[in-house]
PDB file of C-alpha atoms in Angstrom:
ATOM      1  CA  GLN A  44       1.099 163.300 -73.002  1.00  0.00           C
ATOM      2  CA  VAL A  45      -0.579 166.664 -72.682  1.00  0.00           C
ATOM      3  CA  GLN A  46      -3.301 167.571 -70.202  1.00  0.00           C
ATOM      4  CA  LEU A  47      -6.139 169.740 -71.524  1.00  0.00           C
ATOM      5  CA  VAL A  48      -8.795 171.827 -69.796  1.00  0.00           C
ATOM      6  CA  GLU A  49     -11.553 173.544 -71.777  1.00  0.00           C
ATOM      7  CA  SER A  50     -13.461 176.625 -70.719  1.00  0.00           C
ATOM      8  CA  GLY A  51     -15.755 179.257 -72.208  1.00  0.00           C
ATOM      9  CA  GLY A  52     -18.878 177.260 -72.881  1.00  0.00           C
ATOM     10  CA  GLY A  53     -22.308 178.449 -71.893  1.00  0.00           C
ATOM     11  CA  LEU A  54     -25.750 179.439 -73.060  1.00  0.00           C
ATOM     12  CA  VAL A  55     -26.099 181.879 -75.939  1.00  0.00           C
ATOM     13  CA  GLN A  56     -28.856 183.045 -78.244  1.00  0.00           C
ATOM     14  CA  ALA A  57     -28.801 182.072 -81.897  1.00  0.00           C
ATOM     15  CA  GLY A  58     -26.601 184.503 -83.783  1.00  0.00           C
ATOM     16  CA  GLY A  59     -24.411 185.128 -80.780  1.00  0.00           C
ATOM     17  CA  SER A  60     -20.780 184.319 -80.164  1.00  0.00           C
ATOM     18  CA  LEU A  61     -18.633 182.367 -77.754  1.00  0.00           C
ATOM     19  CA  ARG A  62     -14.923 181.792 -77.480  1.00  0.00           C
ATOM     20  CA  LEU A  63     -13.724 178.481 -76.148  1.00  0.00           C
ATOM     21  CA  SER A  64     -10.294 178.146 -74.627  1.00  0.00           C
ATOM     22  CA  CYS A  65      -8.181 175.071 -74.080  1.00  0.00           C
ATOM     23  CA  ALA A  66      -5.328 175.333 -71.620  1.00  0.00           C
ATOM     24  CA  ALA A  67      -2.637 172.705 -72.057  1.00  0.00           C
ATOM     25  CA  SER A  68       0.108 171.411 -69.853  1.00  0.00           C
ATOM     26  CA  GLY A  69       2.815 168.910 -70.612  1.00  0.00           C
ATOM     27  CA  ARG A  70       5.904 168.641 -72.747  1.00  0.00           C
ATOM     28  CA  THR A  71       4.533 168.240 -76.284  1.00  0.00           C
ATOM     29  CA  PHE A  72       2.159 171.153 -76.822  1.00  0.00           C
ATOM     30  CA  SER A  73       4.509 173.300 -78.896  1.00  0.00           C
ATOM     31  CA  THR A  74       4.972 170.581 -81.527  1.00  0.00           C
ATOM     32  CA  ALA A  75       1.496 169.056 -81.581  1.00  0.00           C
ATOM     33  CA  ALA A  76      -1.524 169.703 -83.736  1.00  0.00           C
ATOM     34  CA  MET A  77      -4.630 170.653 -81.776  1.00  0.00           C
ATOM     35  CA  GLY A  78      -8.276 170.163 -82.554  1.00  0.00           C
ATOM     36  CA  TRP A  79     -11.818 170.744 -81.440  1.00  0.00           C
ATOM     37  CA  PHE A  80     -14.542 168.125 -81.549  1.00  0.00           C
ATOM     38  CA  ARG A  81     -18.154 168.179 -80.470  1.00  0.00           C
ATOM     39  CA  GLN A  82     -20.818 165.699 -79.497  1.00  0.00           C
ATOM     40  CA  ALA A  83     -24.519 166.451 -79.469  1.00  0.00           C
ATOM     41  CA  PRO A  84     -27.032 164.306 -77.569  1.00  0.00           C
ATOM     42  CA  GLY A  85     -27.712 161.075 -79.414  1.00  0.00           C
ATOM     43  CA  LYS A  86     -25.008 161.727 -81.989  1.00  0.00           C
ATOM     44  CA  GLU A  87     -21.457 160.590 -82.574  1.00  0.00           C
ATOM     45  CA  ARG A  88     -18.552 162.817 -81.725  1.00  0.00           C
ATOM     46  CA  GLU A  89     -17.515 164.802 -84.777  1.00  0.00           C
ATOM     47  CA  PHE A  90     -14.485 166.754 -85.834  1.00  0.00           C
ATOM     48  CA  VAL A  91     -14.968 170.524 -85.909  1.00  0.00           C
ATOM     49  CA  ALA A  92     -11.604 172.176 -86.510  1.00  0.00           C
ATOM     50  CA  SER A  93      -7.886 171.667 -86.125  1.00  0.00           C
ATOM     51  CA  ILE A  94      -4.713 173.691 -86.265  1.00  0.00           C
ATOM     52  CA  SER A  95      -1.162 172.600 -86.960  1.00  0.00           C
ATOM     53  CA  TRP A  96       1.668 173.093 -84.509  1.00  0.00           C
ATOM     54  CA  SER A  97       2.786 176.232 -86.366  1.00  0.00           C
ATOM     55  CA  GLY A  98      -0.708 177.682 -86.662  1.00  0.00           C
ATOM     56  CA  ARG A  99      -0.318 177.987 -90.432  1.00  0.00           C
ATOM     57  CA  THR A 100      -2.574 175.068 -91.393  1.00  0.00           C
ATOM     58  CA  THR A 101      -6.194 174.819 -90.305  1.00  0.00           C
ATOM     59  CA  TYR A 102      -9.138 172.579 -91.129  1.00  0.00           C
ATOM     60  CA  PHE A 103     -12.848 173.099 -90.617  1.00  0.00           C
ATOM     61  CA  ILE A 104     -15.931 171.078 -91.338  1.00  0.00           C
ATOM     62  CA  ASP A 105     -18.157 172.699 -93.929  1.00  0.00           C
ATOM     63  CA  SER A 106     -20.948 173.482 -91.487  1.00  0.00           C
ATOM     64  CA  VAL A 107     -18.770 175.895 -89.493  1.00  0.00           C
ATOM     65  CA  LYS A 108     -16.667 177.468 -92.245  1.00  0.00           C
ATOM     66  CA  GLY A 109     -17.018 181.222 -92.214  1.00  0.00           C
ATOM     67  CA  ARG A 110     -18.392 181.173 -88.672  1.00  0.00           C
ATOM     68  CA  PHE A 111     -15.706 179.520 -86.539  1.00  0.00           C
ATOM     69  CA  THR A 112     -12.008 180.250 -86.311  1.00  0.00           C
ATOM     70  CA  ILE A 113      -9.302 178.295 -84.545  1.00  0.00           C
ATOM     71  CA  SER A 114      -6.100 179.794 -83.239  1.00  0.00           C
ATOM     72  CA  ARG A 115      -3.312 178.970 -80.848  1.00  0.00           C
ATOM     73  CA  ASP A 116      -0.778 180.738 -78.710  1.00  0.00           C
ATOM     74  CA  ASN A 117       2.046 178.329 -78.024  1.00  0.00           C
ATOM     75  CA  ALA A 118       3.693 180.681 -75.553  1.00  0.00           C
ATOM     76  CA  LYS A 119       0.500 180.617 -73.484  1.00  0.00           C
ATOM     77  CA  ARG A 120      -0.088 176.909 -74.152  1.00  0.00           C
ATOM     78  CA  THR A 121      -3.635 177.742 -75.183  1.00  0.00           C
ATOM     79  CA  VAL A 122      -5.872 176.947 -78.158  1.00  0.00           C
ATOM     80  CA  TYR A 123      -9.006 178.914 -78.949  1.00  0.00           C
ATOM     81  CA  LEU A 124     -12.179 178.310 -80.892  1.00  0.00           C
ATOM     82  CA  GLN A 125     -13.998 181.517 -81.753  1.00  0.00           C
ATOM     83  CA  MET A 126     -17.596 180.715 -82.608  1.00  0.00           C
ATOM     84  CA  ASN A 127     -19.691 183.389 -84.303  1.00  0.00           C
ATOM     85  CA  SER A 128     -23.193 183.339 -85.757  1.00  0.00           C
ATOM     86  CA  LEU A 129     -24.050 180.384 -83.580  1.00  0.00           C
ATOM     87  CA  LYS A 130     -26.954 178.168 -84.541  1.00  0.00           C
ATOM     88  CA  PRO A 131     -29.046 175.788 -82.430  1.00  0.00           C
ATOM     89  CA  GLU A 132     -27.451 172.880 -84.281  1.00  0.00           C
ATOM     90  CA  ASP A 133     -24.099 173.916 -82.811  1.00  0.00           C
ATOM     91  CA  THR A 134     -25.355 172.821 -79.400  1.00  0.00           C
ATOM     92  CA  ALA A 135     -23.015 170.129 -78.106  1.00  0.00           C
ATOM     93  CA  VAL A 136     -20.295 169.304 -75.660  1.00  0.00           C
ATOM     94  CA  TYR A 137     -17.087 170.627 -77.165  1.00  0.00           C
ATOM     95  CA  TYR A 138     -13.820 168.809 -76.575  1.00  0.00           C
ATOM     96  CA  CYS A 139     -10.281 169.964 -77.067  1.00  0.00           C
ATOM     97  CA  ALA A 140      -7.795 167.366 -78.268  1.00  0.00           C
ATOM     98  CA  ALA A 141      -4.069 167.099 -78.903  1.00  0.00           C
ATOM     99  CA  ALA A 142      -2.371 165.004 -81.567  1.00  0.00           C
ATOM    100  CA  GLY A 143       1.046 163.419 -81.633  1.00  0.00           C
ATOM    101  CA  VAL A 144       1.724 164.836 -85.099  1.00  0.00           C
ATOM    102  CA  ARG A 145       2.135 168.363 -86.364  1.00  0.00           C
ATOM    103  CA  ILE A 146      -0.863 168.314 -88.711  1.00  0.00           C
ATOM    104  CA  ALA A 147      -4.040 166.378 -87.980  1.00  0.00           C
ATOM    105  CA  SER A 148      -7.656 166.385 -89.103  1.00  0.00           C
ATOM    106  CA  SER A 149      -9.065 162.994 -88.132  1.00  0.00           C
ATOM    107  CA  GLU A 150     -10.094 161.691 -84.736  1.00  0.00           C
ATOM    108  CA  ALA A 151      -7.629 158.805 -84.933  1.00  0.00           C
ATOM    109  CA  ASP A 152      -4.735 161.272 -84.861  1.00  0.00           C
ATOM    110  CA  PHE A 153      -5.694 162.666 -81.462  1.00  0.00           C
ATOM    111  CA  GLY A 154      -4.599 160.932 -78.291  1.00  0.00           C
ATOM    112  CA  SER A 155      -5.208 163.445 -75.493  1.00  0.00           C
ATOM    113  CA  TRP A 156      -8.613 164.874 -74.656  1.00  0.00           C
ATOM    114  CA  GLY A 157     -10.064 167.482 -72.361  1.00  0.00           C
ATOM    115  CA  GLN A 158     -13.117 166.991 -70.199  1.00  0.00           C
ATOM    116  CA  GLY A 159     -15.435 168.971 -72.466  1.00  0.00           C
ATOM    117  CA  THR A 160     -17.416 172.176 -72.115  1.00  0.00           C
ATOM    118  CA  GLN A 161     -21.121 172.538 -72.840  1.00  0.00           C
ATOM    119  CA  VAL A 162     -22.281 174.949 -75.533  1.00  0.00           C
ATOM    120  CA  THR A 163     -26.020 175.541 -75.757  1.00  0.00           C
ATOM    121  CA  VAL A 164     -27.529 177.764 -78.443  1.00  0.00           C
ATOM    122  CA  SER A 165     -31.151 178.751 -78.023  1.00  0.00           C
ATOM    123  CA  SER A 166     -33.443 179.687 -80.882  1.00  0.00           C
TER     124      SER A 166
END
C-alpha cells in the first residue's frame, strides 16, 4: 500500500489558481496510476483526473478539461493537480488516490486515499 498526504488547498477567488500536491510513500508509487477526486457538501465523491504510472496517459472529467492539469514526478513521489480558472462549483474537498494498476479512471480502481484538502472558490 501507499500512504498519501495532500496539500495546497485553500481559499481563492473565482478565476484564480491553485496547485495541489500529493506526497506518496510506500513501495508501489512508481508503478501505480494516481488520481484526484473531489467531494462537495451534500454530493457524492466524483472522479476529477488521473494519470498513468508513466505520465503519458491522463483522464479528466469534462467540467475541468482545459482548466486543470495533472502531472507526476516519480522521483519525488509526488502528484500534482494544477487548477486554473477556478469556479465556485469547484469548491470541494479534494482527495488524492493511488491505484493498483498502471492506468485507472474509475473509483473502483483506487485502493489508497489521502486525507483530503479543502478547496474553496469564492464568487
